[in-house]
Coordinates of C-alpha atoms in Angstrom, one line a residue:
X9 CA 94.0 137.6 205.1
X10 CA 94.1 135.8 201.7
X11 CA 90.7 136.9 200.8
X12 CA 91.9 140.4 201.4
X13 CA 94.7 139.8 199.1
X14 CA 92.9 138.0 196.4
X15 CA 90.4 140.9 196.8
X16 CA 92.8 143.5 196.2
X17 CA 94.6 141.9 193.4
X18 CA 91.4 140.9 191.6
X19 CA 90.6 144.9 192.6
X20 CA 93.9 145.9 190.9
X21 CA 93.4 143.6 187.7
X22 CA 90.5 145.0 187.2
X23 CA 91.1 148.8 187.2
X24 CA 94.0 147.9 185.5
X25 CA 92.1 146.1 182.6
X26 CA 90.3 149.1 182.1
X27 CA 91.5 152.8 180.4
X28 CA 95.1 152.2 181.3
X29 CA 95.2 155.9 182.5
X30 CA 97.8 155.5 185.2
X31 CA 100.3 155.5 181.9
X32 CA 101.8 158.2 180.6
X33 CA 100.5 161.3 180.6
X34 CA 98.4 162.7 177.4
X35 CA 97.6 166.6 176.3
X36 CA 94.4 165.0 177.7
X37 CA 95.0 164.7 180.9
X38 CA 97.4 167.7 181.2
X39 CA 94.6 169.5 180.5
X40 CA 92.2 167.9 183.0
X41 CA 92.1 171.1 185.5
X42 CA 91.4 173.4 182.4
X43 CA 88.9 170.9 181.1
X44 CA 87.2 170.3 184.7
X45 CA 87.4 174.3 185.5
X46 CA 85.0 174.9 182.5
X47 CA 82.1 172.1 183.6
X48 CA 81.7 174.3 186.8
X49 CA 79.8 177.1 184.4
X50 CA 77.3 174.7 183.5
X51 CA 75.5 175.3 186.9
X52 CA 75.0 173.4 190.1
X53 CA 76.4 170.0 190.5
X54 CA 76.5 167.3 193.1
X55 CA 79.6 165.3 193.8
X56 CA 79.6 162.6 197.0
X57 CA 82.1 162.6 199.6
X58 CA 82.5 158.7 200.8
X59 CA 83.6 158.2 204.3
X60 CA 83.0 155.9 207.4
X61 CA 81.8 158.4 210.0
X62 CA 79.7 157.5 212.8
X63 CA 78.2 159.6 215.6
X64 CA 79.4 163.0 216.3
X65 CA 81.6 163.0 213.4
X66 CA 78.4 162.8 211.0
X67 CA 77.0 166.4 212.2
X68 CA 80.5 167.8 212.2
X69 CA 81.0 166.5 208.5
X70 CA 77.7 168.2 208.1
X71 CA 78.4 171.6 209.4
X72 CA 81.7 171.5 207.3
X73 CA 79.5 170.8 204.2
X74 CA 76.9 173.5 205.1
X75 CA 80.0 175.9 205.5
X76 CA 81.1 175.4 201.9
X77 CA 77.9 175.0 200.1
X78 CA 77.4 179.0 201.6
X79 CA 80.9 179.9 199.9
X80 CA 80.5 177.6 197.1
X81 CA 76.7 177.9 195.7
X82 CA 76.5 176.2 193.1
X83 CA 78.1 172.4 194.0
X84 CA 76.2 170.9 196.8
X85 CA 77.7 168.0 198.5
X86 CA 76.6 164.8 199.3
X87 CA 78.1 163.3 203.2
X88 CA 78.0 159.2 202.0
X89 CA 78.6 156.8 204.5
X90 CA 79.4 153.7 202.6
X91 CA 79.4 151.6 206.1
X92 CA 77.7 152.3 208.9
X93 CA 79.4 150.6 211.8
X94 CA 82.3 152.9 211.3
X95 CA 84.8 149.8 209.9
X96 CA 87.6 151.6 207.4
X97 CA 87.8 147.9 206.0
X98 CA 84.8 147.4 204.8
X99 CA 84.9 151.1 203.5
X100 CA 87.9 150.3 201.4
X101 CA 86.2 146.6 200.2
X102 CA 83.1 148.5 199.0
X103 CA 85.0 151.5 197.6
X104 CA 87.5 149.3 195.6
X105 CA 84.0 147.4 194.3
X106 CA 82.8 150.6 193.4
X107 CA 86.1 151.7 191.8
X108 CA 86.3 148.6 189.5
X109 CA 82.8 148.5 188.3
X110 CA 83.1 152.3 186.6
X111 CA 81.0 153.7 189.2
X112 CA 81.6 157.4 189.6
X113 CA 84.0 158.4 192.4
X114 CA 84.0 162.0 193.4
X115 CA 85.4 162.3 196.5
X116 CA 86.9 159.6 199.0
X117 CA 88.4 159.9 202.6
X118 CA 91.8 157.7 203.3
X119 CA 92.8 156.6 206.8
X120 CA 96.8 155.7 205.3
X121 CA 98.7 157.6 203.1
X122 CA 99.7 153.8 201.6
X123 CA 96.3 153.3 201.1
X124 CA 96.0 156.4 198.6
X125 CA 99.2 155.4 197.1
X126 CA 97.6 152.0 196.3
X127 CA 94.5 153.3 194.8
X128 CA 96.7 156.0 192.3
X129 CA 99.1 153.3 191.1
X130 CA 95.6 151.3 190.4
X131 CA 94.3 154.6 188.5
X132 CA 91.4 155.3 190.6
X133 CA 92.6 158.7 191.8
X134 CA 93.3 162.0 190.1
X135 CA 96.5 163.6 190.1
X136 CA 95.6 167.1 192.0
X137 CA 99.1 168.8 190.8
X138 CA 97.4 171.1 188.2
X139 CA 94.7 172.6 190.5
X140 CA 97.3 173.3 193.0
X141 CA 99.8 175.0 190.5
X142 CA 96.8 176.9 189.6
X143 CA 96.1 178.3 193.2
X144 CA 99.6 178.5 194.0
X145 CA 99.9 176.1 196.4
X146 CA 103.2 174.2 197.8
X147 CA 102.0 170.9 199.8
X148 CA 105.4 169.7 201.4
X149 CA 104.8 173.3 202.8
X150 CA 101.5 173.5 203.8
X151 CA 100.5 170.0 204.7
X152 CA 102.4 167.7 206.9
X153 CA 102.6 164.9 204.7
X154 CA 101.2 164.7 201.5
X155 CA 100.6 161.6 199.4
X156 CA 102.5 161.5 196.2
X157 CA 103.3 158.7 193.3
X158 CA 105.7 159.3 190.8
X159 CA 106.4 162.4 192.3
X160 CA 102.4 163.3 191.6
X161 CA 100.3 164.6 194.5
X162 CA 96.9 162.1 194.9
X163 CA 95.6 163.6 198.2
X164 CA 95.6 166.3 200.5
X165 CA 96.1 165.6 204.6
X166 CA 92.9 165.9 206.4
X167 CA 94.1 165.8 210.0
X168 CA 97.6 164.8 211.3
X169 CA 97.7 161.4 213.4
X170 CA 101.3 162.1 215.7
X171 CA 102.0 158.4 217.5
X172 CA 102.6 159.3 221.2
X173 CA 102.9 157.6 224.5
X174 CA 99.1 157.9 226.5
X175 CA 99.9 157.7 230.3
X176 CA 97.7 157.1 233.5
X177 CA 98.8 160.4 235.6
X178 CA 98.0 158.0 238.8
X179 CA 100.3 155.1 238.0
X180 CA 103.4 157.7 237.0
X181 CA 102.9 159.8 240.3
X182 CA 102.6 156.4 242.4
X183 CA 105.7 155.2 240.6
X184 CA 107.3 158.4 241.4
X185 CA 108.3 158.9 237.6
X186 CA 108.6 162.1 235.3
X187 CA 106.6 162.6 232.6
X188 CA 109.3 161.2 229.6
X189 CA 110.6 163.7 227.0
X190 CA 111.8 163.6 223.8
X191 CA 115.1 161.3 223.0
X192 CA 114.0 158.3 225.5
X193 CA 114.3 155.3 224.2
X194 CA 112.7 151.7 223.8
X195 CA 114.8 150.3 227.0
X196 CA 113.5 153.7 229.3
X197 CA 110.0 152.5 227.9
X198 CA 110.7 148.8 229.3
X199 CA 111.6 150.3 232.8
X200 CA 108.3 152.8 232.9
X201 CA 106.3 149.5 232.4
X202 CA 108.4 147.8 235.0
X203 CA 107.9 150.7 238.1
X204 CA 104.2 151.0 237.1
X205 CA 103.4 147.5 237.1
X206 CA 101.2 146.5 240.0
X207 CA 99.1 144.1 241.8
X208 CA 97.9 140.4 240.6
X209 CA 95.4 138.3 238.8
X210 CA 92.3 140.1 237.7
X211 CA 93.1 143.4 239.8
X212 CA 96.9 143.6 238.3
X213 CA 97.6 146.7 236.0
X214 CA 100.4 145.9 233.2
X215 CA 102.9 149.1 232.7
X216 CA 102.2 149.2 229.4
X217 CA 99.7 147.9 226.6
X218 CA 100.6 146.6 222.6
X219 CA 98.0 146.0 220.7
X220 CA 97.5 144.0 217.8
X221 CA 98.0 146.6 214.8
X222 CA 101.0 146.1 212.7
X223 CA 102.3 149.6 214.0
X224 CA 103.2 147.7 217.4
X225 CA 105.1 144.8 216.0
X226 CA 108.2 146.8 215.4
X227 CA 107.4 150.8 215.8
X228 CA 111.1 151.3 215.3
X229 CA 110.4 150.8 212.0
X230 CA 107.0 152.8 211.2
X231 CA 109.2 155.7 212.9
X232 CA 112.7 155.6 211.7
X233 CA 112.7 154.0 208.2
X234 CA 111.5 155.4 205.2
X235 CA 109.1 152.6 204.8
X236 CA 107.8 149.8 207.0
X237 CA 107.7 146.9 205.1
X238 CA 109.8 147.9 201.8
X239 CA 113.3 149.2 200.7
X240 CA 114.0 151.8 197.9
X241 CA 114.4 148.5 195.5
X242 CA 111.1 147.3 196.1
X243 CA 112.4 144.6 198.4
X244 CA 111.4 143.4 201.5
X245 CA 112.8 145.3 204.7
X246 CA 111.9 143.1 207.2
X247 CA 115.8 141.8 207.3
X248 CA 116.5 145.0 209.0
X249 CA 118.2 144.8 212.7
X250 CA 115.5 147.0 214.2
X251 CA 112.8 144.3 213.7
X252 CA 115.3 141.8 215.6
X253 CA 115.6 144.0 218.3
X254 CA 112.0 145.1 218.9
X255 CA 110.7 141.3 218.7
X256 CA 113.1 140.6 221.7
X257 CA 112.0 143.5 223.4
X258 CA 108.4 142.4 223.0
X259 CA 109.0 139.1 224.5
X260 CA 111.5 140.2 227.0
X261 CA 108.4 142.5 228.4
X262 CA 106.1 139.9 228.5
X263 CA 108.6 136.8 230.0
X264 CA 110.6 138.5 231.5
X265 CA 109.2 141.6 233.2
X266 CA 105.8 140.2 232.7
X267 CA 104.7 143.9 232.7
X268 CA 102.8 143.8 229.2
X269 CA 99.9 140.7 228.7
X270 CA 100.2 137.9 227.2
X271 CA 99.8 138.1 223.0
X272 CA 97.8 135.0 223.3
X273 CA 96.1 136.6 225.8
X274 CA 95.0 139.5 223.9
X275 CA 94.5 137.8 220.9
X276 CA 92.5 135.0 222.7
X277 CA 90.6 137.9 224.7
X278 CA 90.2 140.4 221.7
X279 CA 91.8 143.3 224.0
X280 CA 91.8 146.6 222.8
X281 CA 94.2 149.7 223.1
X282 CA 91.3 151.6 224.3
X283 CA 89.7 149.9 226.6
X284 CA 92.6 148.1 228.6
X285 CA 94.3 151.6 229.0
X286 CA 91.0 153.7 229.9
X287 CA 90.1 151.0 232.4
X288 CA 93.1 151.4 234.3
X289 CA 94.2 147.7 233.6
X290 CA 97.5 149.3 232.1
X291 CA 99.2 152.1 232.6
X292 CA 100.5 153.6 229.4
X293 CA 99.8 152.7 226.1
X294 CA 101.5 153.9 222.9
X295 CA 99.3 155.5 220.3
X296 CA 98.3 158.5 218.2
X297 CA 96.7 161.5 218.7
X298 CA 92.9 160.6 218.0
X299 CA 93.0 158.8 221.6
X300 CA 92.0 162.1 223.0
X301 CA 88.5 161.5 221.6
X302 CA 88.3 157.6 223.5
X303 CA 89.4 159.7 226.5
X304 CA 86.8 162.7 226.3
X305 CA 84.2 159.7 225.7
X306 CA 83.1 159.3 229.1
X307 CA 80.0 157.1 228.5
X308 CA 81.8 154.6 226.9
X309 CA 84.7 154.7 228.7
X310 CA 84.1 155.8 232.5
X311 CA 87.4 156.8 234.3
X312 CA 88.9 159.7 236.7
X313 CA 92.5 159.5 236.3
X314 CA 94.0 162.1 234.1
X315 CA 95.8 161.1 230.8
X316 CA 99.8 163.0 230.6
X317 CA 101.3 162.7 226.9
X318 CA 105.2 161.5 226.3
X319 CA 106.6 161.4 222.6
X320 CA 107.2 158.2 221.1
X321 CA 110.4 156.5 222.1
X322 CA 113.3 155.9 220.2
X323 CA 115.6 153.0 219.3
X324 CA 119.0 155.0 220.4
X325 CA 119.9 158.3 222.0
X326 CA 121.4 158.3 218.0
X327 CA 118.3 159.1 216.5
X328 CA 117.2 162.8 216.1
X329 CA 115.2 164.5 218.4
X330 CA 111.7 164.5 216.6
X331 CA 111.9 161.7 214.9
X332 CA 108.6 160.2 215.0
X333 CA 105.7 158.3 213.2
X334 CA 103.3 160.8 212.0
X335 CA 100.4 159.7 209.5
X336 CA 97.1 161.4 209.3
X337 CA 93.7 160.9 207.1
X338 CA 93.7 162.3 203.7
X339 CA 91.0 163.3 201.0
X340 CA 91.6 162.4 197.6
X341 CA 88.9 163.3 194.5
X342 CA 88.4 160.4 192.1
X343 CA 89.5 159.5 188.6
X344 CA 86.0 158.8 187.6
X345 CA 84.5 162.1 188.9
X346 CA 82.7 163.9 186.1
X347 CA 83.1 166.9 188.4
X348 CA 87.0 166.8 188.9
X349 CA 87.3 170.9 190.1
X350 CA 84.4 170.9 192.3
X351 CA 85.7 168.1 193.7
X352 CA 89.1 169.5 194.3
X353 CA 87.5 172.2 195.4
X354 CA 86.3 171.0 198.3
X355 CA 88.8 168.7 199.1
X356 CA 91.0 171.7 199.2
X357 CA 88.2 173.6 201.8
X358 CA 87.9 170.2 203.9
X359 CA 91.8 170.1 204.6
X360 CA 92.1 173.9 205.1
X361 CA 88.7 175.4 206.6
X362 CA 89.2 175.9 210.5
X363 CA 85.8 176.5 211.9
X364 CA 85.1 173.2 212.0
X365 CA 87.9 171.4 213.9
X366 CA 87.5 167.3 214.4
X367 CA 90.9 166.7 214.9
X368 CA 94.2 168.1 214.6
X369 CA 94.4 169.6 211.1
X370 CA 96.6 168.2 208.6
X371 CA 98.0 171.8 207.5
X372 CA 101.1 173.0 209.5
X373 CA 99.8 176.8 209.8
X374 CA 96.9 175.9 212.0
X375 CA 96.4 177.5 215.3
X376 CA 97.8 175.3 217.9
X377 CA 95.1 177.1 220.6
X378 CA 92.4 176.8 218.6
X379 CA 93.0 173.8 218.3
X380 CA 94.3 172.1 221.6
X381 CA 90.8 174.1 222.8
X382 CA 88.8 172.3 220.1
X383 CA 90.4 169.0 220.9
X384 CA 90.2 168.8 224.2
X385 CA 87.3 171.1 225.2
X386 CA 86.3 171.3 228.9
X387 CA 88.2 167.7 229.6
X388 CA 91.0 169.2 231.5
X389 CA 90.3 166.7 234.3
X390 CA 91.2 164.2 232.4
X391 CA 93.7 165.7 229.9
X392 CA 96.9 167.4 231.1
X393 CA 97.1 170.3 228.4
X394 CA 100.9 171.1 229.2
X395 CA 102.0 167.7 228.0
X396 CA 99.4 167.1 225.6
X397 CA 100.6 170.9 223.5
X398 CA 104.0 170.1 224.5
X399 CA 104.3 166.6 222.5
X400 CA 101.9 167.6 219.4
X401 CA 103.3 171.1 218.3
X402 CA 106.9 170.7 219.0
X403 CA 108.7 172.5 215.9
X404 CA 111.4 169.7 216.0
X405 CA 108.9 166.6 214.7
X406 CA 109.0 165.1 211.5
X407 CA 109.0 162.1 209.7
X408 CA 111.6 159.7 207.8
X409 CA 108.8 158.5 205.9
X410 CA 109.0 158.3 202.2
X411 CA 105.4 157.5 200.2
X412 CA 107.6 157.3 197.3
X413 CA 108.5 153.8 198.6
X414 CA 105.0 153.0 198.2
X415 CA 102.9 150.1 196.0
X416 CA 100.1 149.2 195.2
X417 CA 100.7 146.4 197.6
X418 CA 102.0 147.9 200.6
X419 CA 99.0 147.3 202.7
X420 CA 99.2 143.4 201.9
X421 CA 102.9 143.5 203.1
X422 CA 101.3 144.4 206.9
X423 CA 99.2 141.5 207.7
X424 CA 103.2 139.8 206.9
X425 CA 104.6 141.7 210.1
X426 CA 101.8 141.0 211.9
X427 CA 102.1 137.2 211.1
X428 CA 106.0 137.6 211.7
X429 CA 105.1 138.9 215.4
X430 CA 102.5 136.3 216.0
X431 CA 104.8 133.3 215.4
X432 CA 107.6 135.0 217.0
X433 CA 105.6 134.7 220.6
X434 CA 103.4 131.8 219.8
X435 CA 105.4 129.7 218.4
X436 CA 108.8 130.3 220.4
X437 CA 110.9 131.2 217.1
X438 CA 113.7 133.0 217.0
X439 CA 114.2 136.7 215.4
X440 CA 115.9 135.1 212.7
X441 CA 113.8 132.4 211.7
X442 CA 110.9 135.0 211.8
X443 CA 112.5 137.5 209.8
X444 CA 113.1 135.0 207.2
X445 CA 109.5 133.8 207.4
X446 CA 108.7 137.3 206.7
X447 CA 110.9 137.9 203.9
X448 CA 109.5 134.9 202.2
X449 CA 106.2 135.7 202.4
X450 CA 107.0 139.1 201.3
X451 CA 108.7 137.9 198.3
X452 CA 105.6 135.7 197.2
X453 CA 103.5 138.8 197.5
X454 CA 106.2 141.0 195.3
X455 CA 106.1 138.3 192.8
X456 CA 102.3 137.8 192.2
X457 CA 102.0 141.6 192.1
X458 CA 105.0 141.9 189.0
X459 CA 103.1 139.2 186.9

């Protein structure tokens, strides 16, 4: 973890020691579109798209390129995978290298909207507001969330990642339970786990599965706070009551209910989401949308049962129906391009084309059958459709989230909660000494960031 911070700072410092372009705004970079717009009648360019695809996604990335090249004739693009095991972390290591020795960015794929945040305040992306004044278009109203510093758009939303409940169809009917709707709450979620907890030893199936991401340390507060780690202020949020409450809940599952493993023991094991859900070894896990793909992927992941989606659960029947924690992956073109429009200009196909469909599109106008068809093709066996449509296109979802809270540290601030979490249940502390743990650490990070 410290070599990720003293990465990212030393990544920072540098970009920072360079054209100071992240200042205010000059005629100069006003004109940017203007000046960009007229390169593109100097004849054919190449720009590079940088991702971490693997497999499947590869071709499809592929076919999207082919799609545009036919529309667009005279920019040709170039699929980069920077890594080829498919690890974003290594993407972002090599792509912040790249970034801070002047290499030429074009176009770059984001799995966080923090982590394009992070890059603009560093001045490695373009503001895209001038290109999309010139085409006329709104983002709050055609994307689902749109990245933005200083009230500057630095990205457009790729696909649209809506956190859900995955449950085995098996274990609910055997426990005689509905499917969940919207407005249930953390303590319905604790007595799900309970009723669908089963058996003993190695042939025992938990009721529910957390994983190891920060997202599962306190989802309370990736779904009802307007930032996870950070207040308007720029100070630590980790004070907050809802962290309190979803540390005891963690260990009250595990303890108490002994329906969830161990954290030792899936830190000690290196359990996944994936795996220990597909497997049957527990029976509902919460995540995000892309777990439709892990389902469809039989090979790797053999199973019969069919997979019935619930929304995400919420700290009180208080909270607004819809509430939820909905990210996505975004495409943002790079300060360094030389070819800034064509960039744009694909970015803007990428996020709005629809014959190409990888994942649920970022833009709210899609069309949900198309879509639910792409997605889930002929797996109807082991996705329930009815659920699945039901929980991803409800009009009433949306997000408290507020990028605007934003740094170019946020994404050190996360390895804090899940430190928090970990000495929480290892270590036997109590909610307040590990909030204040937190808040400390948090405070050190703030500090080295400011000088």
């Amino acid at each position: 973890m410290k070599m990720l911070v003293v990465s990212g700072l030393a990544v920072s410092m540098l970009a920072a020691c360079g054209k100071q372009e992240t200042s205010q705004s000059t005629p100069k970079e006003t004109n940017a579109a203007a000046t960009a717009a007229s390169a593109a009648s100097k004849g054919p360019v190449t720009i590079k798209y940088y991702n971490w695809a693997t497999g499947p996604s590869i071709d499809q990335i592929n076919q999207i390129i082919t799609n545009f090249e036919k529309k667009n004739p005279n920019i040709h693009v170039e699929n980069v995978q920077l890594v080829n095991n498919g690890n974003s972390v290594e993407f972002y290591k090599k792509l912040d290298l790249m970034a801070a020795s002047g290499e030429p960015i074009d176009v770059a794929d984001f799995s966080n909207v923090d982590f394009v945040t992070e890059r603009a305040a560093r001045g490695v992306l373009e503001p895209l507001d001038e290109y999309l004044k010139k085409d006329n278009i709104n983002v709050d109203e055609t994307y689902y969330m749109t990245p933005k510093l200083d009230a500057k758009v630095y990205g457009l939303e790729n696909s649209s990642q809506l956190w859900l409940v995955a449950i085995n169809k098996d274990a609910l009917d055997a426990a005689k339970l509905p499917v969940p709707t919207w407005g249930w709450t953390w303590d319905d979620f604790r007595e799900y786990a309970k009723k669908m907890t089963k058996g003993s030893g190695d042939s025992k199936q938990y009721g529910a599965f957390f994983f190891t991401w920060g997202e599962y340390a306190n989802m309370s507060a990736f779904m009802e706070l307007p930032h996870p780690y950070l207040k308007k202020d720029q100070t630590p949020v980790f004070g907050d009551e809802s962290f309190k409450n979803f540390f005891n809940l963690r260990r009250a599952m595990e303890k108490d209910d002994q329906s969830v493993k161990l954290y030792s023991d899936v830190i000690g094991g290196k359990l996944r989401y994936d795996s220990e859900f597909l497997s049957g070894k527990a029976a509902m896990i919460p995540t995000a949308n892309f777990v439709v793909n892990l389902i469809k992927d039989t090979a790797k992941f053999p199973h019969t049962f069919k997979t019935v989606f619930a929304p995400m659960p919420v700290s009180s029947k208080n909270v607004e129906v819809g509430t939820s924690n909905l990210g996505g992956s975004f495409v943002s073109v790079g300060k360094s391009s030389k070819y800034k429009q064509e960039s744009y200009e694909f970015v803007k196909y990428m996020t709005q084309q629809m014959d190409v469909i990888r994942d649920v599109p970022g833009v709210k106008n899609a069309d949900k059958d198309k879509v639910i068809k792409a997605v889930v093709g002929d797996k109807t066996d082991l996705i329930d459709v009815d659920s699945f449509s039901a929980t991803l296109f409800d009009k009433r979802i949306k997000t408290v989230y507020d990028p605007s809270f934003s740094t170019a540290y946020s994404s050190q601030l996360k390895p804090v909660l899940e430190s928090g979490l970990s000495k929480f249940l290892l270590d036997n502390l109590t909610p307040e000494d590990a909030q204040k743990q937190m808040i400390e650490e948090a405070n050190k990070i703030i500090q080295q960031n400011k000088k």
